[in-house]
Every structure is written in C-alpha cells, then in structure tokens.
GROMACS .gro file of C-alpha atoms in nm:
model
  102
    1UNK     CA    1  19.696   4.766  18.388
    2UNK     CA    2  19.407   4.764  18.632
    3UNK     CA    3  19.030   4.770  18.594
    4UNK     CA    4  18.838   5.087  18.669
    5UNK     CA    5  18.683   5.092  19.015
    6UNK     CA    6  18.312   5.151  19.084
    7UNK     CA    7  18.349   5.525  19.143
    8UNK     CA    8  18.551   5.576  18.825
    9UNK     CA    9  18.291   5.380  18.626
   10UNK     CA   10  18.004   5.587  18.770
   11UNK     CA   11  18.177   5.915  18.686
   12UNK     CA   12  18.265   5.803  18.332
   13UNK     CA   13  17.905   5.693  18.282
   14UNK     CA   14  17.802   6.048  18.376
   15UNK     CA   15  18.043   6.179  18.114
   16UNK     CA   16  17.863   5.980  17.844
   17UNK     CA   17  17.536   6.159  17.922
   18UNK     CA   18  17.692   6.482  17.789
   19UNK     CA   19  17.926   6.315  17.537
   20UNK     CA   20  17.741   6.001  17.417
   21UNK     CA   21  18.009   5.929  17.156
   22UNK     CA   22  18.232   5.806  17.441
   23UNK     CA   23  17.993   5.532  17.561
   24UNK     CA   24  18.164   5.280  17.330
   25UNK     CA   25  18.506   5.372  17.478
   26UNK     CA   26  18.430   5.269  17.836
   27UNK     CA   27  18.474   4.893  17.788
   28UNK     CA   28  18.830   4.951  17.660
   29UNK     CA   29  18.959   5.184  17.931
   30UNK     CA   30  19.212   5.056  18.183
   31UNK     CA   31  19.396   5.226  18.468
   32UNK     CA   32  19.766   5.267  18.404
   33UNK     CA   33  19.843   5.445  18.730
   34UNK     CA   34  19.677   5.589  19.039
   35UNK     CA   35  19.906   5.847  19.192
   36UNK     CA   36  19.854   6.049  19.510
   37UNK     CA   37  19.981   6.405  19.508
   38UNK     CA   38  19.961   6.703  19.741
   39UNK     CA   39  19.649   6.807  19.551
   40UNK     CA   40  19.462   6.476  19.532
   41UNK     CA   41  19.455   6.158  19.327
   42UNK     CA   42  19.545   6.140  18.958
   43UNK     CA   43  19.413   5.833  18.771
   44UNK     CA   44  19.585   5.784  18.434
   45UNK     CA   45  19.388   5.587  18.173
   46UNK     CA   46  19.475   5.404  17.851
   47UNK     CA   47  19.277   5.215  17.592
   48UNK     CA   48  19.329   4.840  17.560
   49UNK     CA   49  19.248   4.669  17.227
   50UNK     CA   50  19.035   4.959  17.101
   51UNK     CA   51  18.995   4.955  16.723
   52UNK     CA   52  18.756   5.250  16.692
   53UNK     CA   53  18.843   5.598  16.575
   54UNK     CA   54  18.906   5.902  16.792
   55UNK     CA   55  18.743   6.235  16.716
   56UNK     CA   56  18.885   6.581  16.786
   57UNK     CA   57  18.711   6.638  17.120
   58UNK     CA   58  18.915   6.825  17.380
   59UNK     CA   59  18.729   6.884  17.706
   60UNK     CA   60  18.749   6.891  18.082
   61UNK     CA   61  18.433   6.742  18.233
   62UNK     CA   62  18.287   6.764  18.581
   63UNK     CA   63  17.923   6.765  18.682
   64UNK     CA   64  18.006   6.966  18.992
   65UNK     CA   65  17.899   6.688  19.228
   66UNK     CA   66  18.039   6.676  19.578
   67UNK     CA   67  18.138   6.314  19.628
   68UNK     CA   68  18.090   6.231  19.995
   69UNK     CA   69  18.335   5.987  20.153
   70UNK     CA   70  18.311   5.864  20.512
   71UNK     CA   71  18.567   6.042  20.736
   72UNK     CA   72  18.635   6.309  20.470
   73UNK     CA   73  18.475   6.627  20.603
   74UNK     CA   74  18.453   6.831  20.281
   75UNK     CA   75  18.408   6.557  20.016
   76UNK     CA   76  18.576   6.523  19.676
   77UNK     CA   77  18.551   6.695  19.341
   78UNK     CA   78  18.674   6.552  19.011
   79UNK     CA   79  18.756   6.640  18.653
   80UNK     CA   80  18.778   6.403  18.355
   81UNK     CA   81  19.027   6.498  18.083
   82UNK     CA   82  18.947   6.427  17.717
   83UNK     CA   83  19.233   6.506  17.479
   84UNK     CA   84  19.220   6.446  17.101
   85UNK     CA   85  18.912   6.227  17.144
   86UNK     CA   86  19.064   6.006  17.416
   87UNK     CA   87  18.962   5.988  17.780
   88UNK     CA   88  19.304   6.028  17.941
   89UNK     CA   89  19.256   6.079  18.314
   90UNK     CA   90  19.032   6.138  18.613
   91UNK     CA   91  19.165   6.378  18.875
   92UNK     CA   92  19.019   6.390  19.225
   93UNK     CA   93  19.076   6.672  19.473
   94UNK     CA   94  18.951   6.744  19.822
   95UNK     CA   95  18.668   6.999  19.840
   96UNK     CA   96  18.750   7.311  20.038
   97UNK     CA   97  19.122   7.283  19.965
   98UNK     CA   98  19.285   7.627  19.957
   99UNK     CA   99  19.603   7.728  19.780
  100UNK     CA  100  19.820   7.935  20.014
  101UNK     CA  101  20.080   8.010  19.748
  102UNK     CA  102  20.201   7.884  19.415
   0.00000   0.00000   0.00000
C-alpha cells in the first residue's frame, strides 16, 4: 500500500469540513491502487490498523473545484466515495470531457 499524495490529502481534508466525523480516519487511509481509465484516474483506498467504528454514512462528495494542472487545458474534477462509513475512493476526471455514446 502507498501513502496518499499531497492532492489526495488536500481533497480529503476538504471532505472533513463537511463531514468532521471523518477527520480521525485520514491518518489510517492508504492507497491500494491508482488506476487510469478512459474516464480518468481511480484511486482505491483502504484503512490500515484502524480500530475505530464506522457509521452508516453513504455519500459522494465534491466541492465542485476545478483543479488546475499545468498542460491540462480544462483542469480536473473529483468525487470522493463514502460507503458504509468508509472512505473508499477518489475518482478524478478531466473537465470538459464529453460522452459521445454509452
């Protein structure tokens, strides 16, 4: 497992402003996988050595920021998945991306 990077930590810190009960979770989160797809980057998370309890929160969180990256014209958006009280993933996608067909 890998450590969270700076961007992931910043976004998760923003999550705790709306959901303060998750502040204590951040020190225990590790990256299991970072996987590129046709839609963006999917960062899968797991807890390491967490002995706390999980609540029943189910949510998708995004503050609607446009994350600007050098050489990326449109920027990035993101969504953080909370399932059964666990922060499970951060998904990044390119802003301005259009679906031609499903």
